[in-house]
PDB file of C-alpha atoms in Angstrom:
ATOM      1  CA  UNK A1290      87.820  -6.605  27.228  1.00  0.00           C
ATOM      2  CA  UNK A1291      90.557  -7.059  29.612  1.00  0.00           C
ATOM      3  CA  UNK A1292      93.920  -6.029  28.244  1.00  0.00           C
ATOM      4  CA  UNK A1293      97.227  -8.720  27.995  1.00  0.00           C
ATOM      5  CA  UNK A1294     100.868  -8.270  27.531  1.00  0.00           C
ATOM      6  CA  UNK A1295     101.260  -8.387  23.967  1.00  0.00           C
ATOM      7  CA  UNK A1296     101.337 -12.391  22.419  1.00  0.00           C
ATOM      8  CA  UNK A1297     102.681 -12.364  18.864  1.00  0.00           C
ATOM      9  CA  UNK A1298     102.329 -15.031  16.551  1.00  0.00           C
ATOM     10  CA  UNK A1299     104.887 -17.182  15.758  1.00  0.00           C
ATOM     11  CA  UNK A1300     105.418 -17.748  12.008  1.00  0.00           C
ATOM     12  CA  UNK A1301     105.488 -21.603  10.620  1.00  0.00           C
ATOM     13  CA  UNK A1302     108.564 -22.588   8.636  1.00  0.00           C
ATOM     14  CA  UNK A1303     109.979 -24.815   6.928  1.00  0.00           C
ATOM     15  CA  UNK A1304     107.449 -27.177   5.049  1.00  0.00           C
ATOM     16  CA  UNK A1305     104.608 -26.467   7.284  1.00  0.00           C
ATOM     17  CA  UNK A1306     104.536 -22.853   5.873  1.00  0.00           C
ATOM     18  CA  UNK A1307     101.741 -22.240   3.618  1.00  0.00           C
ATOM     19  CA  UNK A1308     102.396 -21.030   0.327  1.00  0.00           C
ATOM     20  CA  UNK A1309     103.084 -17.059   1.031  1.00  0.00           C
ATOM     21  CA  UNK A1310     103.564 -17.775   4.429  1.00  0.00           C
ATOM     22  CA  UNK A1311     101.965 -18.375   7.523  1.00  0.00           C
ATOM     23  CA  UNK A1312     102.089 -17.762  11.025  1.00  0.00           C
ATOM     24  CA  UNK A1313     100.725 -19.855  13.600  1.00  0.00           C
ATOM     25  CA  UNK A1314      96.972 -19.385  15.748  1.00  0.00           C
ATOM     26  CA  UNK A1315      97.985 -18.742  19.251  1.00  0.00           C
ATOM     27  CA  UNK A1316     100.734 -21.029  19.531  1.00  0.00           C
ATOM     28  CA  UNK A1317      98.800 -23.832  18.833  1.00  0.00           C
ATOM     29  CA  UNK A1318     101.442 -24.499  15.815  1.00  0.00           C
ATOM     30  CA  UNK A1319      98.152 -24.149  13.818  1.00  0.00           C
ATOM     31  CA  UNK A1320      99.449 -22.988  10.280  1.00  0.00           C
ATOM     32  CA  UNK A1321      96.820 -19.710  10.036  1.00  0.00           C
ATOM     33  CA  UNK A1322      97.381 -16.477   7.137  1.00  0.00           C
ATOM     34  CA  UNK A1323     100.180 -14.337   7.218  1.00  0.00           C
ATOM     35  CA  UNK A1324      99.819 -10.449   8.589  1.00  0.00           C
ATOM     36  CA  UNK A1325      96.383 -11.417  10.856  1.00  0.00           C
ATOM     37  CA  UNK A1326      94.264  -8.453  11.799  1.00  0.00           C
ATOM     38  CA  UNK A1327      90.852  -9.398  12.953  1.00  0.00           C
ATOM     39  CA  UNK A1328      89.810 -11.371  15.836  1.00  0.00           C
ATOM     40  CA  UNK A1329      90.598 -15.554  16.390  1.00  0.00           C
ATOM     41  CA  UNK A1330      87.754 -17.296  17.781  1.00  0.00           C
ATOM     42  CA  UNK A1331      89.647 -20.129  20.058  1.00  0.00           C
ATOM     43  CA  UNK A1332      88.242 -23.609  21.191  1.00  0.00           C
ATOM     44  CA  UNK A1333      85.159 -23.944  19.933  1.00  0.00           C
ATOM     45  CA  UNK A1334      83.599 -27.436  20.433  1.00  0.00           C
ATOM     46  CA  UNK A1335      83.988 -29.205  16.914  1.00  0.00           C
ATOM     47  CA  UNK A1336      81.465 -28.870  14.283  1.00  0.00           C
ATOM     48  CA  UNK A1337      80.052 -25.372  16.196  1.00  0.00           C
ATOM     49  CA  UNK A1338      81.687 -23.009  13.951  1.00  0.00           C
ATOM     50  CA  UNK A1339      79.378 -22.814  11.226  1.00  0.00           C
ATOM     51  CA  UNK A1340      76.844 -22.648  13.334  1.00  0.00           C
ATOM     52  CA  UNK A1341      78.936 -19.581  15.386  1.00  0.00           C
ATOM     53  CA  UNK A1342      78.758 -17.911  11.736  1.00  0.00           C
ATOM     54  CA  UNK A1343      75.479 -18.145  11.351  1.00  0.00           C
ATOM     55  CA  UNK A1344      74.515 -16.770  15.230  1.00  0.00           C
ATOM     56  CA  UNK A1345      77.166 -14.073  14.619  1.00  0.00           C
ATOM     57  CA  UNK A1346      75.296 -12.669  11.152  1.00  0.00           C
ATOM     58  CA  UNK A1347      78.880 -13.118   9.419  1.00  0.00           C
ATOM     59  CA  UNK A1348      78.414 -14.149   5.827  1.00  0.00           C
ATOM     60  CA  UNK A1349      81.538 -16.088   4.720  1.00  0.00           C
ATOM     61  CA  UNK A1350      80.954 -14.806   1.014  1.00  0.00           C
ATOM     62  CA  UNK A1351      80.996 -11.219   2.465  1.00  0.00           C
ATOM     63  CA  UNK A1352      83.713 -11.835   5.103  1.00  0.00           C
ATOM     64  CA  UNK A1353      87.469 -12.651   5.309  1.00  0.00           C
ATOM     65  CA  UNK A1354      87.047 -16.215   6.939  1.00  0.00           C
ATOM     66  CA  UNK A1355      90.036 -18.539   7.781  1.00  0.00           C
ATOM     67  CA  UNK A1356      87.763 -21.921   9.136  1.00  0.00           C
ATOM     68  CA  UNK A1357      89.445 -24.779  10.997  1.00  0.00           C
ATOM     69  CA  UNK A1358      87.611 -27.498  11.780  1.00  0.00           C
ATOM     70  CA  UNK A1359      87.787 -30.483  13.740  1.00  0.00           C
ATOM     71  CA  UNK A1360      91.477 -30.504  14.711  1.00  0.00           C
ATOM     72  CA  UNK A1361      93.359 -31.380  17.346  1.00  0.00           C
ATOM     73  CA  UNK A1362      93.187 -30.307  21.095  1.00  0.00           C
ATOM     74  CA  UNK A1363      95.080 -31.639  23.917  1.00  0.00           C
ATOM     75  CA  UNK A1364      92.295 -30.181  26.112  1.00  0.00           C
ATOM     76  CA  UNK A1365      89.391 -30.806  24.616  1.00  0.00           C
ATOM     77  CA  UNK A1366      90.127 -33.648  21.925  1.00  0.00           C
ATOM     78  CA  UNK A1367      88.581 -31.864  18.950  1.00  0.00           C
ATOM     79  CA  UNK A1368      87.574 -28.288  18.317  1.00  0.00           C
ATOM     80  CA  UNK A1369      87.032 -25.667  15.518  1.00  0.00           C
ATOM     81  CA  UNK A1370      88.842 -22.253  15.130  1.00  0.00           C
ATOM     82  CA  UNK A1371      87.374 -19.130  13.629  1.00  0.00           C
ATOM     83  CA  UNK A1372      89.898 -16.312  11.789  1.00  0.00           C
ATOM     84  CA  UNK A1373      87.752 -13.101  11.400  1.00  0.00           C
ATOM     85  CA  UNK A1374      89.884 -10.728   9.404  1.00  0.00           C
ATOM     86  CA  UNK A1375      89.327  -7.078   9.712  1.00  0.00           C
ATOM     87  CA  UNK A1376      86.294  -7.621  12.574  1.00  0.00           C
ATOM     88  CA  UNK A1377      87.579  -6.078  15.494  1.00  0.00           C
ATOM     89  CA  UNK A1378      84.407  -7.105  18.274  1.00  0.00           C
ATOM     90  CA  UNK A1379      81.806  -9.985  18.138  1.00  0.00           C
ATOM     91  CA  UNK A1380      78.465 -10.237  20.345  1.00  0.00           C
ATOM     92  CA  UNK A1381      80.734 -12.413  23.400  1.00  0.00           C
ATOM     93  CA  UNK A1382      77.352 -13.081  24.556  1.00  0.00           C
ATOM     94  CA  UNK A1383      76.613 -15.559  21.433  1.00  0.00           C
ATOM     95  CA  UNK A1384      80.064 -16.875  21.429  1.00  0.00           C
ATOM     96  CA  UNK A1385      79.021 -18.287  24.249  1.00  0.00           C
ATOM     97  CA  UNK A1386      76.011 -19.976  23.198  1.00  0.00           C
ATOM     98  CA  UNK A1387      77.921 -21.857  20.940  1.00  0.00           C
ATOM     99  CA  UNK A1388      80.867 -22.406  22.594  1.00  0.00           C
ATOM    100  CA  UNK A1389      81.382 -21.594  26.393  1.00  0.00           C
ATOM    101  CA  UNK A1390      84.733 -22.373  27.092  1.00  0.00           C
ATOM    102  CA  UNK A1391      86.030 -20.514  24.006  1.00  0.00           C
ATOM    103  CA  UNK A1392      88.612 -17.834  23.385  1.00  0.00           C
ATOM    104  CA  UNK A1393      88.360 -14.808  21.720  1.00  0.00           C
ATOM    105  CA  UNK A1394      91.548 -12.742  20.621  1.00  0.00           C
ATOM    106  CA  UNK A1395      92.085  -9.544  19.248  1.00  0.00           C
ATOM    107  CA  UNK A1396      94.546  -9.568  16.261  1.00  0.00           C
ATOM    108  CA  UNK A1397      96.606  -5.924  14.890  1.00  0.00           C
ATOM    109  CA  UNK A1398      99.183  -6.124  13.462  1.00  0.00           C
ATOM    110  CA  UNK A1399      99.740 -10.121  13.850  1.00  0.00           C
ATOM    111  CA  UNK A1400     100.020  -9.349  17.633  1.00  0.00           C
ATOM    112  CA  UNK A1401      97.432 -11.055  20.227  1.00  0.00           C
ATOM    113  CA  UNK A1402      96.282  -7.502  21.938  1.00  0.00           C
ATOM    114  CA  UNK A1403      93.696  -9.298  23.844  1.00  0.00           C
ATOM    115  CA  UNK A1404      92.137 -11.957  24.851  1.00  0.00           C
ATOM    116  CA  UNK A1405      88.712 -12.633  26.624  1.00  0.00           C
ATOM    117  CA  UNK A1406      86.614 -15.240  27.332  1.00  0.00           C
ATOM    118  CA  UNK A1407      82.655 -15.087  26.442  1.00  0.00           C
ATOM    119  CA  UNK A1408      80.384 -14.582  29.156  1.00  0.00           C
ATOM    120  CA  UNK A1409      76.990 -16.198  28.625  1.00  0.00           C
ATOM    121  CA  UNK A1410      73.805 -12.729  28.609  1.00  0.00           C
ATOM    122  CA  UNK A1411      71.087 -13.310  30.723  1.00  0.00           C
ATOM    123  CA  UNK A1412      68.726 -12.326  28.448  1.00  0.00           C
ATOM    124  CA  UNK A1413      69.672 -13.497  24.293  1.00  0.00           C
ATOM    125  CA  UNK A1414      67.102 -11.962  22.088  1.00  0.00           C
ATOM    126  CA  UNK A1415      67.252 -12.565  17.946  1.00  0.00           C
ATOM    127  CA  UNK A1416      69.518 -15.661  17.952  1.00  0.00           C
ATOM    128  CA  UNK A1417      68.878 -19.216  17.330  1.00  0.00           C
ATOM    129  CA  UNK A1418      65.360 -20.212  17.280  1.00  0.00           C
ATOM    130  CA  UNK A1419      62.598 -21.910  19.549  1.00  0.00           C
ATOM    131  CA  UNK A1420      62.351 -26.135  19.036  1.00  0.00           C
ATOM    132  CA  UNK A1421      58.831 -25.762  20.140  1.00  0.00           C
ATOM    133  CA  UNK A1422      56.423 -25.906  16.921  1.00  0.00           C
ATOM    134  CA  UNK A1423      53.931 -24.355  18.310  1.00  0.00           C
ATOM    135  CA  UNK A1424      56.264 -21.260  20.032  1.00  0.00           C
ATOM    136  CA  UNK A1425      54.846 -17.790  18.915  1.00  0.00           C
ATOM    137  CA  UNK A1426      58.327 -17.189  17.715  1.00  0.00           C
ATOM    138  CA  UNK A1427      58.013 -20.175  15.163  1.00  0.00           C
ATOM    139  CA  UNK A1428      54.217 -18.987  14.135  1.00  0.00           C
ATOM    140  CA  UNK A1429      54.239 -14.867  14.140  1.00  0.00           C
ATOM    141  CA  UNK A1430      56.808 -13.476  11.478  1.00  0.00           C
ATOM    142  CA  UNK A1431      57.243 -10.739  13.684  1.00  0.00           C
ATOM    143  CA  UNK A1432      58.513 -11.922  16.978  1.00  0.00           C
ATOM    144  CA  UNK A1433      61.980 -12.717  17.649  1.00  0.00           C
ATOM    145  CA  UNK A1434      63.189 -15.656  19.841  1.00  0.00           C
ATOM    146  CA  UNK A1435      64.191 -14.645  23.478  1.00  0.00           C
ATOM    147  CA  UNK A1436      66.097 -16.867  25.799  1.00  0.00           C
ATOM    148  CA  UNK A1437      66.919 -16.300  29.439  1.00  0.00           C
ATOM    149  CA  UNK A1438      69.476 -18.054  31.323  1.00  0.00           C
ATOM    150  CA  UNK A1439      69.094 -20.606  33.666  1.00  0.00           C
ATOM    151  CA  UNK A1440      71.906 -22.154  34.325  1.00  0.00           C
ATOM    152  CA  UNK A1441      75.268 -20.204  33.685  1.00  0.00           C
ATOM    153  CA  UNK A1442      77.440 -23.385  34.326  1.00  0.00           C
ATOM    154  CA  UNK A1443      76.328 -25.249  31.533  1.00  0.00           C
ATOM    155  CA  UNK A1444      74.704 -22.583  29.676  1.00  0.00           C
ATOM    156  CA  UNK A1445      71.448 -23.363  29.232  1.00  0.00           C
ATOM    157  CA  UNK A1446      68.741 -21.525  28.010  1.00  0.00           C
ATOM    158  CA  UNK A1447      65.164 -21.172  28.286  1.00  0.00           C
ATOM    159  CA  UNK A1448      62.316 -19.559  25.805  1.00  0.00           C
ATOM    160  CA  UNK A1449      61.530 -16.638  27.071  1.00  0.00           C
ATOM    161  CA  UNK A1450      56.939 -17.242  25.565  1.00  0.00           C
ATOM    162  CA  UNK A1451      56.891 -20.960  25.486  1.00  0.00           C
ATOM    163  CA  UNK A1452      59.685 -21.875  28.618  1.00  0.00           C
ATOM    164  CA  UNK A1453      61.274 -24.873  26.309  1.00  0.00           C
ATOM    165  CA  UNK A1454      64.290 -25.941  27.140  1.00  0.00           C
ATOM    166  CA  UNK A1455      66.533 -24.192  23.890  1.00  0.00           C
ATOM    167  CA  UNK A1456      68.311 -26.978  22.074  1.00  0.00           C
ATOM    168  CA  UNK A1457      71.221 -25.073  20.641  1.00  0.00           C
TER     169      UNK A1457
END
C-alpha cells in the first residue's frame, strides 16, 4: 500500500454530531463513528455496498460495519461508503470488481495512515458466480468460479470456463 501523509478525520460538531460523538469520513462531512480503527472504502457505486461485503466475505452480523448508502457525491451523483472497524486489509482486486474508482483508506487512532486505489486482478477466483446456467461452475459443486480480465479500463471479466461475460 502506498503511504500518504497523515490525514486526520475531523470531528463533527454541534447538531450534526451523533450521540456519543462522531467524526467525518475522509473530510467528506459525513458522520461516522468516533475512534475509527480499520478501513474506510469510499466511492462505491450506490447500491454496491452490500454486494461488496458479500464478495469480501465479511458478515455484518460478525464484524463492526458501518454503511452509508446512496449518499450525495459531487463526483458521482450518489455513492456508498463502507467502514470496517478493526479490519486492516481487504482484497483490493475484489473492491475493484464492484467499485473500480473506490478509495481504500486505512485508519489508525482516527488518522488516515494510507490511501490506495484498488487494482483489478488479471485472474479472479472464488468471487461471484457465472451467469451462464450451463457453465460447469453452476453444475458442479467443487468448481470455484474463475474470471479473467479482458478490459482493465472498464473492469470487464469473462468466465475462464465458458467465456461468458461476467455481470458483476
